[in-house]
Each structure stands twice: as structure tokens, then as C-alpha cells.
Short mmCIF file of N, CA and C in Angstrom, two decimals:
data_model
loop_
_atom_site.label_atom_id
_atom_site.label_comp_id
_atom_site.label_asym_id
_atom_site.label_seq_id
_atom_site.Cartn_x
_atom_site.Cartn_y
_atom_site.Cartn_z
N UNK A 1 -19.31 10.49 -59.34
CA UNK A 1 -18.04 11.10 -59.01
C UNK A 1 -17.51 11.91 -60.19
N UNK A 2 -17.83 11.44 -61.38
CA UNK A 2 -17.36 12.18 -62.55
C UNK A 2 -17.91 13.60 -62.56
N UNK A 3 -19.16 13.76 -62.16
CA UNK A 3 -19.76 15.10 -62.13
C UNK A 3 -19.05 16.00 -61.11
N UNK A 4 -18.68 15.44 -59.95
CA UNK A 4 -17.93 16.21 -58.95
C UNK A 4 -16.59 16.64 -59.53
N UNK A 5 -15.88 15.72 -60.13
CA UNK A 5 -14.56 16.03 -60.70
C UNK A 5 -14.67 17.08 -61.81
N UNK A 6 -15.73 17.03 -62.58
CA UNK A 6 -15.91 17.97 -63.69
C UNK A 6 -16.04 19.41 -63.22
N UNK A 7 -16.47 19.62 -61.99
CA UNK A 7 -16.63 20.98 -61.47
C UNK A 7 -15.32 21.59 -60.97
N UNK A 8 -14.27 20.78 -60.89
CA UNK A 8 -13.01 21.23 -60.30
C UNK A 8 -12.11 21.90 -61.33
N UNK A 9 -11.29 22.82 -60.85
CA UNK A 9 -10.25 23.42 -61.68
C UNK A 9 -9.24 22.33 -62.02
N UNK A 10 -8.49 22.47 -63.11
CA UNK A 10 -7.57 21.42 -63.54
C UNK A 10 -6.60 20.94 -62.46
N UNK A 11 -6.02 21.84 -61.69
CA UNK A 11 -5.07 21.42 -60.65
C UNK A 11 -5.77 20.61 -59.55
N UNK A 12 -6.98 20.99 -59.19
CA UNK A 12 -7.75 20.25 -58.19
C UNK A 12 -8.23 18.92 -58.75
N UNK A 13 -8.58 18.90 -60.04
CA UNK A 13 -9.01 17.67 -60.69
C UNK A 13 -7.86 16.65 -60.71
N UNK A 14 -6.65 17.12 -60.89
CA UNK A 14 -5.48 16.22 -60.87
C UNK A 14 -5.32 15.58 -59.50
N UNK A 15 -5.46 16.38 -58.45
CA UNK A 15 -5.36 15.86 -57.09
C UNK A 15 -6.48 14.85 -56.84
N UNK A 16 -7.70 15.24 -57.16
CA UNK A 16 -8.86 14.36 -56.94
C UNK A 16 -8.73 13.06 -57.72
N UNK A 17 -8.22 13.14 -58.94
CA UNK A 17 -8.05 11.94 -59.74
C UNK A 17 -7.05 10.97 -59.12
N UNK A 18 -5.95 11.50 -58.59
CA UNK A 18 -4.96 10.65 -57.93
C UNK A 18 -5.53 10.03 -56.66
N UNK A 19 -6.26 10.83 -55.89
CA UNK A 19 -6.85 10.31 -54.66
C UNK A 19 -7.87 9.22 -54.98
N UNK A 20 -8.73 9.48 -55.96
CA UNK A 20 -9.75 8.51 -56.34
C UNK A 20 -9.13 7.19 -56.78
N UNK A 21 -8.10 7.27 -57.61
CA UNK A 21 -7.44 6.05 -58.10
C UNK A 21 -6.81 5.27 -56.95
N UNK A 22 -6.16 5.97 -56.04
CA UNK A 22 -5.51 5.30 -54.91
C UNK A 22 -6.53 4.66 -53.98
N UNK A 23 -7.61 5.37 -53.69
CA UNK A 23 -8.65 4.85 -52.80
C UNK A 23 -9.32 3.63 -53.42
N UNK A 24 -9.67 3.73 -54.69
CA UNK A 24 -10.33 2.63 -55.39
C UNK A 24 -9.45 1.39 -55.44
N UNK A 25 -8.15 1.59 -55.66
CA UNK A 25 -7.23 0.45 -55.72
C UNK A 25 -7.04 -0.18 -54.33
N UNK A 26 -6.90 0.66 -53.30
CA UNK A 26 -6.63 0.15 -51.95
C UNK A 26 -7.86 -0.44 -51.27
N UNK A 27 -9.04 0.07 -51.59
CA UNK A 27 -10.28 -0.37 -50.95
C UNK A 27 -11.31 -0.80 -52.00
N UNK A 28 -10.99 -1.84 -52.78
CA UNK A 28 -11.90 -2.22 -53.87
C UNK A 28 -13.28 -2.67 -53.39
N UNK A 29 -13.36 -3.12 -52.14
CA UNK A 29 -14.65 -3.57 -51.61
C UNK A 29 -15.52 -2.41 -51.09
N UNK A 30 -14.96 -1.22 -51.02
CA UNK A 30 -15.70 -0.07 -50.48
C UNK A 30 -16.75 0.41 -51.48
N UNK A 31 -17.85 0.87 -50.94
CA UNK A 31 -18.91 1.48 -51.75
C UNK A 31 -18.60 2.97 -51.89
N UNK A 32 -18.46 3.43 -53.12
CA UNK A 32 -18.15 4.84 -53.39
C UNK A 32 -19.43 5.56 -53.81
N UNK A 33 -19.66 6.71 -53.20
CA UNK A 33 -20.82 7.51 -53.60
C UNK A 33 -20.60 8.96 -53.21
N UNK A 34 -21.42 9.82 -53.78
CA UNK A 34 -21.40 11.23 -53.40
C UNK A 34 -22.28 11.34 -52.16
N UNK A 35 -21.69 11.87 -51.09
CA UNK A 35 -22.38 11.99 -49.79
C UNK A 35 -22.13 13.40 -49.28
N UNK A 36 -23.18 14.12 -49.01
CA UNK A 36 -23.07 15.53 -48.61
C UNK A 36 -22.25 16.31 -49.63
N UNK A 37 -22.46 16.01 -50.92
CA UNK A 37 -21.86 16.70 -52.07
C UNK A 37 -20.39 16.38 -52.30
N UNK A 38 -19.84 15.34 -51.64
CA UNK A 38 -18.43 15.00 -51.79
C UNK A 38 -18.25 13.49 -51.99
N UNK A 39 -17.21 13.08 -52.71
CA UNK A 39 -16.92 11.66 -52.86
C UNK A 39 -16.52 11.03 -51.52
N UNK A 40 -17.20 9.95 -51.15
CA UNK A 40 -16.92 9.25 -49.89
C UNK A 40 -16.99 7.75 -50.16
N UNK A 41 -16.08 7.01 -49.51
CA UNK A 41 -16.05 5.55 -49.61
C UNK A 41 -16.48 4.97 -48.27
N UNK A 42 -17.36 3.95 -48.33
CA UNK A 42 -17.94 3.33 -47.15
C UNK A 42 -17.53 1.87 -47.08
N UNK A 43 -17.17 1.41 -45.90
CA UNK A 43 -16.94 0.00 -45.64
C UNK A 43 -18.05 -0.48 -44.73
N UNK A 44 -18.83 -1.44 -45.18
CA UNK A 44 -19.98 -1.95 -44.43
C UNK A 44 -20.91 -0.84 -43.96
N UNK A 45 -21.13 0.14 -44.83
CA UNK A 45 -22.04 1.25 -44.52
C UNK A 45 -21.46 2.33 -43.66
N UNK A 46 -20.21 2.21 -43.29
CA UNK A 46 -19.56 3.18 -42.41
C UNK A 46 -18.66 4.10 -43.23
N UNK A 47 -18.84 5.44 -43.15
CA UNK A 47 -17.97 6.34 -43.91
C UNK A 47 -16.52 6.17 -43.45
N UNK A 48 -15.62 6.02 -44.43
CA UNK A 48 -14.24 5.70 -44.11
C UNK A 48 -13.27 6.75 -44.62
N UNK A 49 -13.37 7.10 -45.89
CA UNK A 49 -12.45 8.08 -46.48
C UNK A 49 -13.19 8.86 -47.56
N UNK A 50 -12.79 10.10 -47.73
CA UNK A 50 -13.37 10.93 -48.78
C UNK A 50 -12.49 12.14 -49.01
N UNK A 51 -12.91 12.96 -49.95
CA UNK A 51 -12.19 14.21 -50.19
C UNK A 51 -13.16 15.29 -50.61
N UNK A 52 -12.73 16.52 -50.42
CA UNK A 52 -13.59 17.66 -50.75
C UNK A 52 -12.73 18.84 -51.18
N UNK A 53 -13.35 19.77 -51.86
CA UNK A 53 -12.69 20.99 -52.29
C UNK A 53 -12.88 22.06 -51.23
N UNK A 54 -11.78 22.58 -50.73
CA UNK A 54 -11.80 23.75 -49.86
C UNK A 54 -11.36 24.95 -50.69
N UNK A 55 -11.42 26.12 -50.11
CA UNK A 55 -11.10 27.33 -50.87
C UNK A 55 -9.73 27.27 -51.53
N UNK A 56 -8.72 26.84 -50.79
CA UNK A 56 -7.35 26.90 -51.31
C UNK A 56 -6.71 25.54 -51.56
N UNK A 57 -7.47 24.46 -51.40
CA UNK A 57 -6.85 23.14 -51.52
C UNK A 57 -7.91 22.05 -51.63
N UNK A 58 -7.42 20.83 -51.80
CA UNK A 58 -8.27 19.64 -51.72
C UNK A 58 -7.97 19.00 -50.37
N UNK A 59 -9.02 18.56 -49.68
CA UNK A 59 -8.86 17.95 -48.37
C UNK A 59 -9.20 16.46 -48.45
N UNK A 60 -8.24 15.64 -48.06
CA UNK A 60 -8.44 14.20 -47.91
C UNK A 60 -8.84 13.98 -46.46
N UNK A 61 -9.90 13.20 -46.25
CA UNK A 61 -10.51 13.10 -44.92
C UNK A 61 -10.70 11.64 -44.55
N UNK A 62 -10.22 11.25 -43.38
CA UNK A 62 -10.42 9.90 -42.85
C UNK A 62 -11.25 10.01 -41.57
N UNK A 63 -12.41 9.37 -41.54
CA UNK A 63 -13.30 9.47 -40.39
C UNK A 63 -12.66 8.95 -39.11
N UNK A 64 -11.79 7.97 -39.20
CA UNK A 64 -11.16 7.39 -38.01
C UNK A 64 -9.67 7.72 -37.94
N UNK A 65 -9.23 8.70 -38.69
CA UNK A 65 -7.81 9.00 -38.87
C UNK A 65 -7.01 9.35 -37.63
N UNK A 66 -7.65 9.90 -36.59
CA UNK A 66 -6.90 10.23 -35.38
C UNK A 66 -6.40 8.99 -34.67
N UNK A 67 -6.95 7.83 -34.99
CA UNK A 67 -6.54 6.57 -34.35
C UNK A 67 -5.49 5.82 -35.17
N UNK A 68 -5.12 6.34 -36.33
CA UNK A 68 -4.15 5.65 -37.18
C UNK A 68 -2.76 5.69 -36.56
N UNK A 69 -2.01 4.59 -36.66
CA UNK A 69 -0.62 4.60 -36.18
C UNK A 69 0.32 5.34 -37.13
N UNK A 70 -0.05 5.45 -38.40
CA UNK A 70 0.79 6.13 -39.38
C UNK A 70 0.64 7.63 -39.21
N UNK A 71 1.75 8.36 -38.99
CA UNK A 71 1.69 9.81 -38.77
C UNK A 71 1.42 10.58 -40.06
N UNK A 72 1.13 11.86 -39.91
CA UNK A 72 1.01 12.76 -41.05
C UNK A 72 -0.34 13.39 -41.26
N UNK A 73 -1.35 12.95 -40.51
CA UNK A 73 -2.69 13.52 -40.63
C UNK A 73 -2.91 14.52 -39.49
N UNK A 74 -3.68 15.56 -39.78
CA UNK A 74 -4.03 16.56 -38.77
C UNK A 74 -5.43 16.27 -38.23
N UNK A 75 -5.62 16.37 -36.91
CA UNK A 75 -6.97 16.17 -36.36
C UNK A 75 -7.97 17.13 -37.00
N UNK A 76 -9.21 16.66 -37.12
CA UNK A 76 -10.26 17.48 -37.72
C UNK A 76 -11.56 17.23 -36.97
N UNK A 77 -12.13 18.27 -36.41
CA UNK A 77 -13.41 18.13 -35.72
C UNK A 77 -13.28 17.60 -34.31
N UNK A 78 -14.43 17.23 -33.74
CA UNK A 78 -14.47 16.83 -32.33
C UNK A 78 -14.53 15.32 -32.12
N UNK A 79 -14.58 14.54 -33.19
CA UNK A 79 -14.63 13.09 -33.04
C UNK A 79 -13.25 12.49 -33.34
N UNK A 80 -13.16 11.49 -34.17
CA UNK A 80 -11.90 10.77 -34.43
C UNK A 80 -11.32 11.05 -35.82
N UNK A 81 -11.86 12.03 -36.52
CA UNK A 81 -11.46 12.30 -37.89
C UNK A 81 -10.12 13.02 -37.98
N UNK A 82 -9.48 12.83 -39.13
CA UNK A 82 -8.22 13.51 -39.41
C UNK A 82 -8.14 13.77 -40.91
N UNK A 83 -7.28 14.70 -41.29
CA UNK A 83 -7.22 15.12 -42.68
C UNK A 83 -5.80 15.43 -43.13
N UNK A 84 -5.67 15.51 -44.45
CA UNK A 84 -4.46 15.99 -45.09
C UNK A 84 -4.91 16.90 -46.21
N UNK A 85 -4.24 18.05 -46.36
CA UNK A 85 -4.62 19.01 -47.39
C UNK A 85 -3.54 19.08 -48.47
N UNK A 86 -4.02 19.18 -49.71
CA UNK A 86 -3.12 19.23 -50.86
C UNK A 86 -3.47 20.42 -51.75
N UNK A 87 -2.46 21.22 -52.06
CA UNK A 87 -2.63 22.34 -52.99
C UNK A 87 -2.10 21.98 -54.38
N UNK A 88 -1.36 20.89 -54.46
CA UNK A 88 -0.75 20.46 -55.72
C UNK A 88 -0.63 18.93 -55.71
N UNK A 89 -0.84 18.32 -56.85
CA UNK A 89 -0.76 16.86 -56.94
C UNK A 89 0.62 16.33 -56.56
N UNK A 90 1.66 17.12 -56.78
CA UNK A 90 3.02 16.70 -56.45
C UNK A 90 3.22 16.53 -54.95
N UNK A 91 2.33 17.08 -54.14
CA UNK A 91 2.43 16.96 -52.68
C UNK A 91 1.97 15.59 -52.17
N UNK A 92 1.30 14.82 -52.99
CA UNK A 92 0.78 13.52 -52.55
C UNK A 92 1.93 12.53 -52.42
N UNK A 93 2.11 12.02 -51.23
CA UNK A 93 3.08 10.96 -50.97
C UNK A 93 2.31 9.64 -51.08
N UNK A 94 2.51 8.95 -52.18
CA UNK A 94 1.70 7.76 -52.47
C UNK A 94 1.95 6.62 -51.48
N UNK A 95 3.18 6.50 -51.00
CA UNK A 95 3.47 5.46 -50.01
C UNK A 95 2.73 5.74 -48.70
N UNK A 96 2.74 6.99 -48.28
CA UNK A 96 2.04 7.38 -47.06
C UNK A 96 0.53 7.22 -47.23
N UNK A 97 0.02 7.63 -48.38
CA UNK A 97 -1.41 7.48 -48.67
C UNK A 97 -1.81 6.01 -48.61
N UNK A 98 -0.99 5.14 -49.17
CA UNK A 98 -1.27 3.70 -49.13
C UNK A 98 -1.33 3.19 -47.69
N UNK A 99 -0.44 3.68 -46.83
CA UNK A 99 -0.46 3.26 -45.42
C UNK A 99 -1.72 3.76 -44.72
N UNK A 100 -2.11 5.00 -44.99
CA UNK A 100 -3.34 5.53 -44.37
C UNK A 100 -4.56 4.72 -44.82
N UNK A 101 -4.59 4.35 -46.09
CA UNK A 101 -5.73 3.57 -46.59
C UNK A 101 -5.75 2.18 -45.97
N UNK A 102 -4.60 1.60 -45.73
CA UNK A 102 -4.53 0.32 -45.02
C UNK A 102 -5.02 0.49 -43.58
N UNK A 103 -4.58 1.58 -42.93
CA UNK A 103 -5.05 1.89 -41.58
C UNK A 103 -6.57 2.05 -41.56
N UNK A 104 -7.12 2.69 -42.61
CA UNK A 104 -8.56 2.94 -42.67
C UNK A 104 -9.36 1.65 -42.70
N UNK A 105 -8.82 0.63 -43.32
CA UNK A 105 -9.50 -0.66 -43.36
C UNK A 105 -9.46 -1.32 -41.98
N UNK A 106 -8.34 -1.19 -41.29
CA UNK A 106 -8.12 -1.89 -40.03
C UNK A 106 -8.67 -1.17 -38.80
N UNK A 107 -8.77 0.15 -38.86
CA UNK A 107 -9.18 0.95 -37.70
C UNK A 107 -10.41 1.75 -38.06
N UNK A 108 -11.53 1.41 -37.46
CA UNK A 108 -12.77 2.12 -37.75
C UNK A 108 -13.57 2.38 -36.48
N UNK A 109 -14.13 3.56 -36.42
CA UNK A 109 -15.10 3.92 -35.39
C UNK A 109 -16.47 3.91 -36.05
N UNK A 110 -17.50 3.62 -35.29
CA UNK A 110 -18.85 3.41 -35.81
C UNK A 110 -19.60 4.73 -36.01
N UNK A 111 -19.31 5.38 -37.12
CA UNK A 111 -20.03 6.60 -37.47
C UNK A 111 -21.43 6.30 -37.99
N UNK A 112 -21.61 5.11 -38.57
CA UNK A 112 -22.90 4.73 -39.14
C UNK A 112 -24.00 4.78 -38.08
N UNK A 113 -23.67 4.43 -36.83
CA UNK A 113 -24.67 4.36 -35.76
C UNK A 113 -24.49 5.44 -34.70
N UNK A 114 -23.86 6.55 -35.05
CA UNK A 114 -23.58 7.59 -34.06
C UNK A 114 -24.87 8.19 -33.47
N UNK A 115 -25.90 8.32 -34.28
CA UNK A 115 -27.17 8.86 -33.76
C UNK A 115 -27.80 7.84 -32.82
N UNK A 116 -27.85 6.59 -33.25
CA UNK A 116 -28.40 5.52 -32.42
C UNK A 116 -27.65 5.40 -31.10
N UNK A 117 -26.36 5.66 -31.13
CA UNK A 117 -25.52 5.58 -29.92
C UNK A 117 -25.44 6.91 -29.17
N UNK A 118 -26.39 7.80 -29.47
CA UNK A 118 -26.53 9.08 -28.79
C UNK A 118 -25.25 9.91 -28.78
N UNK A 119 -24.61 9.98 -29.97
CA UNK A 119 -23.45 10.82 -30.14
C UNK A 119 -22.14 10.22 -29.66
N UNK A 120 -22.18 8.98 -29.19
CA UNK A 120 -20.95 8.32 -28.72
C UNK A 120 -20.43 7.40 -29.81
N UNK A 121 -19.13 7.48 -30.05
CA UNK A 121 -18.51 6.59 -31.00
C UNK A 121 -18.04 5.32 -30.31
N UNK A 122 -18.21 4.22 -31.01
CA UNK A 122 -17.73 2.93 -30.52
C UNK A 122 -16.73 2.39 -31.53
N UNK A 123 -15.67 1.81 -31.04
CA UNK A 123 -14.65 1.25 -31.92
C UNK A 123 -15.17 -0.03 -32.56
N UNK A 124 -15.04 -0.13 -33.88
CA UNK A 124 -15.44 -1.34 -34.60
C UNK A 124 -14.27 -2.29 -34.76
N UNK A 125 -13.15 -1.76 -35.17
CA UNK A 125 -11.96 -2.58 -35.44
C UNK A 125 -10.77 -1.97 -34.73
#
């Protein structure tokens, strides 16, 4: 993850650093690794949360975010994913982020087995 952060501009590195610290604190049991060139945290082998650099911002991504009861995430893609975009570290609402991370632990769709399930998602939690 350090190598990913090192490639970022200072303002993006500040955002990524805050996200990384919050995710690591909220999900200490999650396995963190670079997946498809971006930091991603996995619970029981299932991708749960990650972030990436977009042209004009940093994107926080929750694979099961569309199912979260806590508002504030925008739908992303055709499955259950949702995102929040940040152009500045001051935009991060830490209380809201903490709630989303709690939701991420409690609400998961089975992305790990999506191929085995022929493109259908099944609810895990």
C-alpha cells in the first residue's frame, strides 16, 4: 500500500492516508492488499472496501454499499456497489465513514464466488 500512496499527489495522499487509517482501525480483521492496482480490504476472502485514484478525486468504494442503511453513498456499477468521492481530505466525514465501515462488516454480498454463481450475487450477511 505504501507504494500506491507514494504515487499520489500530496492532496490525494492525505485523503488516502485518512481512508487507510479509518479502514484499518474499523476492520482490523480484514486482509489488506493491492488488488487490480488499488488498495482493497477483504473479509473472509470477499472484497469489502477499497479506494482508487480517479482523474479529479479519490474514490472510496464499498462492494455491498447499495445495501447499507446509512445514506450518503452513490450507486456504482450494475451490482451492489456504491461509492463516495473526495477531492479534499476536509470532505471526509469521519462519523459517516465509521458507520459505512460498520455496515460493510454487517452487510455483504458474495463477490468472491460471483463467477461460480454464474454472475448472480448472493447475500452473505
